[in-house]
């Protein structure tokens, strides 16, 4: 159960990050836009790290290997 909640938190963190570029197009004042973007930024980070803690070391390790640390594919030596 903890792993499912952790994965959900990680997915939610990416959703919060995706919403950040939308905020400038809303009809709020600059101060409100800044507050919303700051909240989304902080919320995204918090949900990611809480999700990583709940999901566990193995899931985070597999996620990082799959999406961030791709191996060098058939490099051309020339």
Tab-separated table of N, CA and C in Angstrom:
chain	number	residue	atom	x	y	z
A	1	UNK	N	0.823	-1.198	0.000
A	1	UNK	CA	0.000	0.000	0.000
A	1	UNK	C	0.867	1.262	0.000
A	2	UNK	N	1.961	1.223	0.775
A	2	UNK	CA	2.849	2.386	0.819
A	2	UNK	C	3.458	2.662	-0.541
A	3	UNK	N	3.773	1.595	-1.284
A	3	UNK	CA	4.383	1.795	-2.599
A	3	UNK	C	3.415	2.470	-3.560
A	4	UNK	N	2.128	2.073	-3.503
A	4	UNK	CA	1.141	2.687	-4.396
A	4	UNK	C	0.953	4.161	-4.060
A	5	UNK	N	0.920	4.487	-2.781
A	5	UNK	CA	0.798	5.888	-2.369
A	5	UNK	C	2.034	6.662	-2.816
A	6	UNK	N	3.197	6.064	-2.669
A	6	UNK	CA	4.431	6.713	-3.087
A	6	UNK	C	4.455	6.994	-4.573
A	7	UNK	N	4.048	6.026	-5.366
A	7	UNK	CA	4.008	6.214	-6.815
A	7	UNK	C	2.985	7.292	-7.182
A	8	UNK	N	1.854	7.300	-6.485
A	8	UNK	CA	0.847	8.333	-6.722
A	8	UNK	C	1.405	9.717	-6.406
A	9	UNK	N	2.140	9.842	-5.315
A	9	UNK	CA	2.759	11.120	-4.967
A	9	UNK	C	3.768	11.552	-6.029
A	10	UNK	N	4.547	10.635	-6.545
A	10	UNK	CA	5.525	10.978	-7.580
A	10	UNK	C	4.807	11.461	-8.839
A	11	UNK	N	3.750	10.783	-9.234
A	11	UNK	CA	2.984	11.204	-10.406
A	11	UNK	C	2.353	12.576	-10.161
A	12	UNK	N	1.821	12.786	-8.960
A	12	UNK	CA	1.237	14.081	-8.620
A	12	UNK	C	2.285	15.195	-8.679
A	13	UNK	N	3.509	14.884	-8.283
A	13	UNK	CA	4.557	15.908	-8.339
A	13	UNK	C	4.821	16.337	-9.782
A	14	UNK	N	4.786	15.381	-10.717
A	14	UNK	CA	4.990	15.742	-12.118
A	14	UNK	C	3.820	16.562	-12.654
A	15	UNK	N	2.610	16.255	-12.204
A	15	UNK	CA	1.443	17.039	-12.622
A	15	UNK	C	1.581	18.486	-12.144
A	16	UNK	N	2.040	18.662	-10.902
A	16	UNK	CA	2.237	20.019	-10.385
A	16	UNK	C	3.287	20.771	-11.197
A	17	UNK	N	4.352	20.086	-11.591
A	17	UNK	CA	5.387	20.727	-12.400
A	17	UNK	C	4.864	21.104	-13.781
A	18	UNK	N	3.993	20.274	-14.339
A	18	UNK	CA	3.438	20.556	-15.662
A	18	UNK	C	2.505	21.771	-15.618
A	19	UNK	N	1.870	22.012	-14.482
A	19	UNK	CA	0.952	23.143	-14.363
A	19	UNK	C	1.667	24.496	-14.279
A	20	UNK	N	2.927	24.514	-13.915
A	20	UNK	CA	3.645	25.783	-13.735
A	20	UNK	C	3.645	26.650	-14.995
A	21	UNK	N	3.919	26.119	-16.195
A	21	UNK	CA	3.914	26.996	-17.382
A	21	UNK	C	2.535	27.552	-17.754
A	22	UNK	N	1.469	27.007	-17.202
A	22	UNK	CA	0.120	27.472	-17.515
A	22	UNK	C	-0.224	28.743	-16.741
A	23	UNK	N	0.358	28.922	-15.588
A	23	UNK	CA	-0.002	30.007	-14.670
A	23	UNK	C	0.142	31.405	-15.294
A	24	UNK	N	1.176	31.710	-16.069
A	24	UNK	CA	1.279	33.068	-16.629
A	24	UNK	C	0.113	33.474	-17.526
A	25	UNK	N	-0.629	32.520	-18.037
A	25	UNK	CA	-1.732	32.830	-18.941
A	25	UNK	C	-3.054	33.044	-18.207
A	26	UNK	N	-3.064	32.880	-16.902
A	26	UNK	CA	-4.276	33.108	-16.127
A	26	UNK	C	-4.433	34.594	-15.818
A	27	UNK	N	-5.635	35.005	-15.535
A	27	UNK	CA	-5.896	36.433	-15.336
A	27	UNK	C	-5.856	36.812	-13.848
A	28	UNK	N	-4.744	36.537	-13.219
A	28	UNK	CA	-4.516	36.929	-11.834
A	28	UNK	C	-3.466	38.036	-11.807
A	29	UNK	N	-3.336	38.684	-10.664
A	29	UNK	CA	-2.280	39.694	-10.535
A	29	UNK	C	-0.927	38.993	-10.473
A	30	UNK	N	0.119	39.772	-10.668
A	30	UNK	CA	1.471	39.207	-10.660
A	30	UNK	C	1.806	38.584	-9.312
A	31	UNK	N	1.343	39.193	-8.241
A	31	UNK	CA	1.627	38.656	-6.906
A	31	UNK	C	0.956	37.300	-6.702
A	32	UNK	N	-0.277	37.169	-7.172
A	32	UNK	CA	-0.995	35.901	-7.027
A	32	UNK	C	-0.351	34.827	-7.896
A	33	UNK	N	0.047	35.197	-9.114
A	33	UNK	CA	0.724	34.242	-9.996
A	33	UNK	C	2.024	33.757	-9.372
A	34	UNK	N	2.756	34.675	-8.774
A	34	UNK	CA	4.013	34.302	-8.120
A	34	UNK	C	3.759	33.349	-6.966
A	35	UNK	N	2.723	33.613	-6.193
A	35	UNK	CA	2.390	32.740	-5.067
A	35	UNK	C	1.974	31.353	-5.553
A	36	UNK	N	1.196	31.306	-6.616
A	36	UNK	CA	0.746	30.016	-7.146
A	36	UNK	C	1.931	29.215	-7.678
A	37	UNK	N	2.794	29.857	-8.451
A	37	UNK	CA	3.956	29.164	-8.995
A	37	UNK	C	4.868	28.682	-7.875
A	38	UNK	N	5.068	29.506	-6.865
A	38	UNK	CA	5.900	29.089	-5.725
A	38	UNK	C	5.284	27.890	-5.008
A	39	UNK	N	3.964	27.926	-4.818
A	39	UNK	CA	3.288	26.806	-4.177
A	39	UNK	C	3.376	25.522	-4.987
A	40	UNK	N	3.218	25.651	-6.310
A	40	UNK	CA	3.336	24.472	-7.165
A	40	UNK	C	4.758	23.912	-7.145
A	41	UNK	N	5.737	24.805	-7.156
A	41	UNK	CA	7.134	24.382	-7.124
A	41	UNK	C	7.445	23.633	-5.827
A	42	UNK	N	7.087	24.233	-4.719
A	42	UNK	CA	7.359	23.611	-3.421
A	42	UNK	C	6.547	22.325	-3.266
A	43	UNK	N	5.282	22.368	-3.664
A	43	UNK	CA	4.445	21.173	-3.582
A	43	UNK	C	4.974	20.034	-4.437
A	44	UNK	N	5.451	20.363	-5.625
A	44	UNK	CA	6.020	19.338	-6.496
A	44	UNK	C	7.229	18.666	-5.879
A	45	UNK	N	8.091	19.456	-5.291
A	45	UNK	CA	9.276	18.890	-4.640
A	45	UNK	C	8.902	18.040	-3.428
A	46	UNK	N	7.993	18.551	-2.612
A	46	UNK	CA	7.586	17.818	-1.410
A	46	UNK	C	6.936	16.490	-1.784
A	47	UNK	N	6.007	16.522	-2.745
A	47	UNK	CA	5.348	15.283	-3.142
A	47	UNK	C	6.323	14.298	-3.772
A	48	UNK	N	7.300	14.800	-4.541
A	48	UNK	CA	8.272	13.890	-5.137
A	48	UNK	C	9.078	13.174	-4.064
A	49	UNK	N	9.611	13.920	-3.111
A	49	UNK	CA	10.466	13.301	-2.100
A	49	UNK	C	9.673	12.438	-1.127
A	50	UNK	N	8.448	12.837	-0.780
A	50	UNK	CA	7.609	11.965	0.044
A	50	UNK	C	7.278	10.682	-0.715
A	51	UNK	N	6.976	10.825	-1.998
A	51	UNK	CA	6.698	9.645	-2.818
A	51	UNK	C	7.904	8.735	-2.922
A	52	UNK	N	9.084	9.330	-3.054
A	52	UNK	CA	10.303	8.520	-3.122
A	52	UNK	C	10.527	7.772	-1.810
A	53	UNK	N	10.257	8.429	-0.697
A	53	UNK	CA	10.416	7.758	0.598
A	53	UNK	C	9.406	6.628	0.771
A	54	UNK	N	8.166	6.871	0.367
A	54	UNK	CA	7.140	5.848	0.527
A	54	UNK	C	7.282	4.705	-0.479
A	55	UNK	N	7.689	5.022	-1.697
A	55	UNK	CA	7.799	4.002	-2.734
A	55	UNK	C	8.937	3.034	-2.441
A	56	UNK	N	9.990	3.543	-1.884
A	56	UNK	CA	11.108	2.673	-1.548
A	56	UNK	C	12.283	2.824	-2.487
A	57	UNK	N	13.384	2.342	-2.006
A	57	UNK	CA	14.656	2.484	-2.705
A	57	UNK	C	14.653	1.778	-4.065
A	58	UNK	N	14.083	0.588	-4.138
A	58	UNK	CA	14.113	-0.182	-5.378
A	58	UNK	C	13.339	0.489	-6.503
A	59	UNK	N	12.168	0.999	-6.197
A	59	UNK	CA	11.342	1.635	-7.230
A	59	UNK	C	11.996	2.921	-7.720
A	60	UNK	N	12.531	3.711	-6.806
A	60	UNK	CA	13.196	4.958	-7.199
A	60	UNK	C	14.445	4.654	-8.019
A	61	UNK	N	15.185	3.644	-7.614
A	61	UNK	CA	16.401	3.258	-8.344
A	61	UNK	C	16.049	2.823	-9.767
A	62	UNK	N	15.019	2.007	-9.922
A	62	UNK	CA	14.589	1.571	-11.253
A	62	UNK	C	14.088	2.744	-12.084
A	63	UNK	N	13.368	3.666	-11.461
A	63	UNK	CA	12.854	4.838	-12.156
A	63	UNK	C	13.995	5.704	-12.678
A	64	UNK	N	14.995	5.932	-11.841
A	64	UNK	CA	16.138	6.759	-12.245
A	64	UNK	C	16.903	6.088	-13.378
A	65	UNK	N	17.131	4.792	-13.275
A	65	UNK	CA	17.856	4.088	-14.331
A	65	UNK	C	17.088	4.098	-15.637
A	66	UNK	N	15.772	4.003	-15.549
A	66	UNK	CA	14.970	3.926	-16.764
A	66	UNK	C	14.851	5.269	-17.472
A	67	UNK	N	14.698	6.350	-16.725
A	67	UNK	CA	14.392	7.635	-17.347
A	67	UNK	C	15.510	8.663	-17.325
A	68	UNK	N	16.408	8.613	-16.365
A	68	UNK	CA	17.427	9.649	-16.289
A	68	UNK	C	18.807	9.176	-16.690
A	69	UNK	N	19.152	7.993	-16.381
A	69	UNK	CA	20.514	7.525	-16.662
A	69	UNK	C	20.496	6.475	-17.753
A	70	UNK	N	20.176	6.909	-18.917
A	70	UNK	CA	20.151	5.976	-20.032
A	70	UNK	C	21.580	5.659	-20.439
A	71	UNK	N	21.802	4.411	-20.708
A	71	UNK	CA	23.140	3.983	-21.105
A	71	UNK	C	23.506	4.538	-22.465
A	72	UNK	N	24.778	4.578	-22.725
A	72	UNK	CA	25.233	5.067	-24.021
A	72	UNK	C	24.906	4.017	-25.064
A	73	UNK	N	24.150	4.427	-26.071
A	73	UNK	CA	23.680	3.498	-27.083
A	73	UNK	C	24.558	3.575	-28.323
A	74	UNK	N	25.199	2.494	-28.620
A	74	UNK	CA	25.951	2.349	-29.867
A	74	UNK	C	26.629	3.638	-30.310
A	75	UNK	N	27.545	4.081	-29.520
A	75	UNK	CA	28.254	5.310	-29.891
A	75	UNK	C	29.108	5.063	-31.115
A	76	UNK	N	29.094	6.014	-32.004
A	76	UNK	CA	29.894	5.926	-33.218
A	76	UNK	C	31.277	6.494	-32.905
A	77	UNK	N	32.324	5.683	-32.997
A	77	UNK	CA	33.657	6.174	-32.621
A	77	UNK	C	34.232	7.196	-33.581
A	78	UNK	N	33.641	7.375	-34.757
A	78	UNK	CA	34.212	8.329	-35.719
A	78	UNK	C	33.738	9.726	-35.501
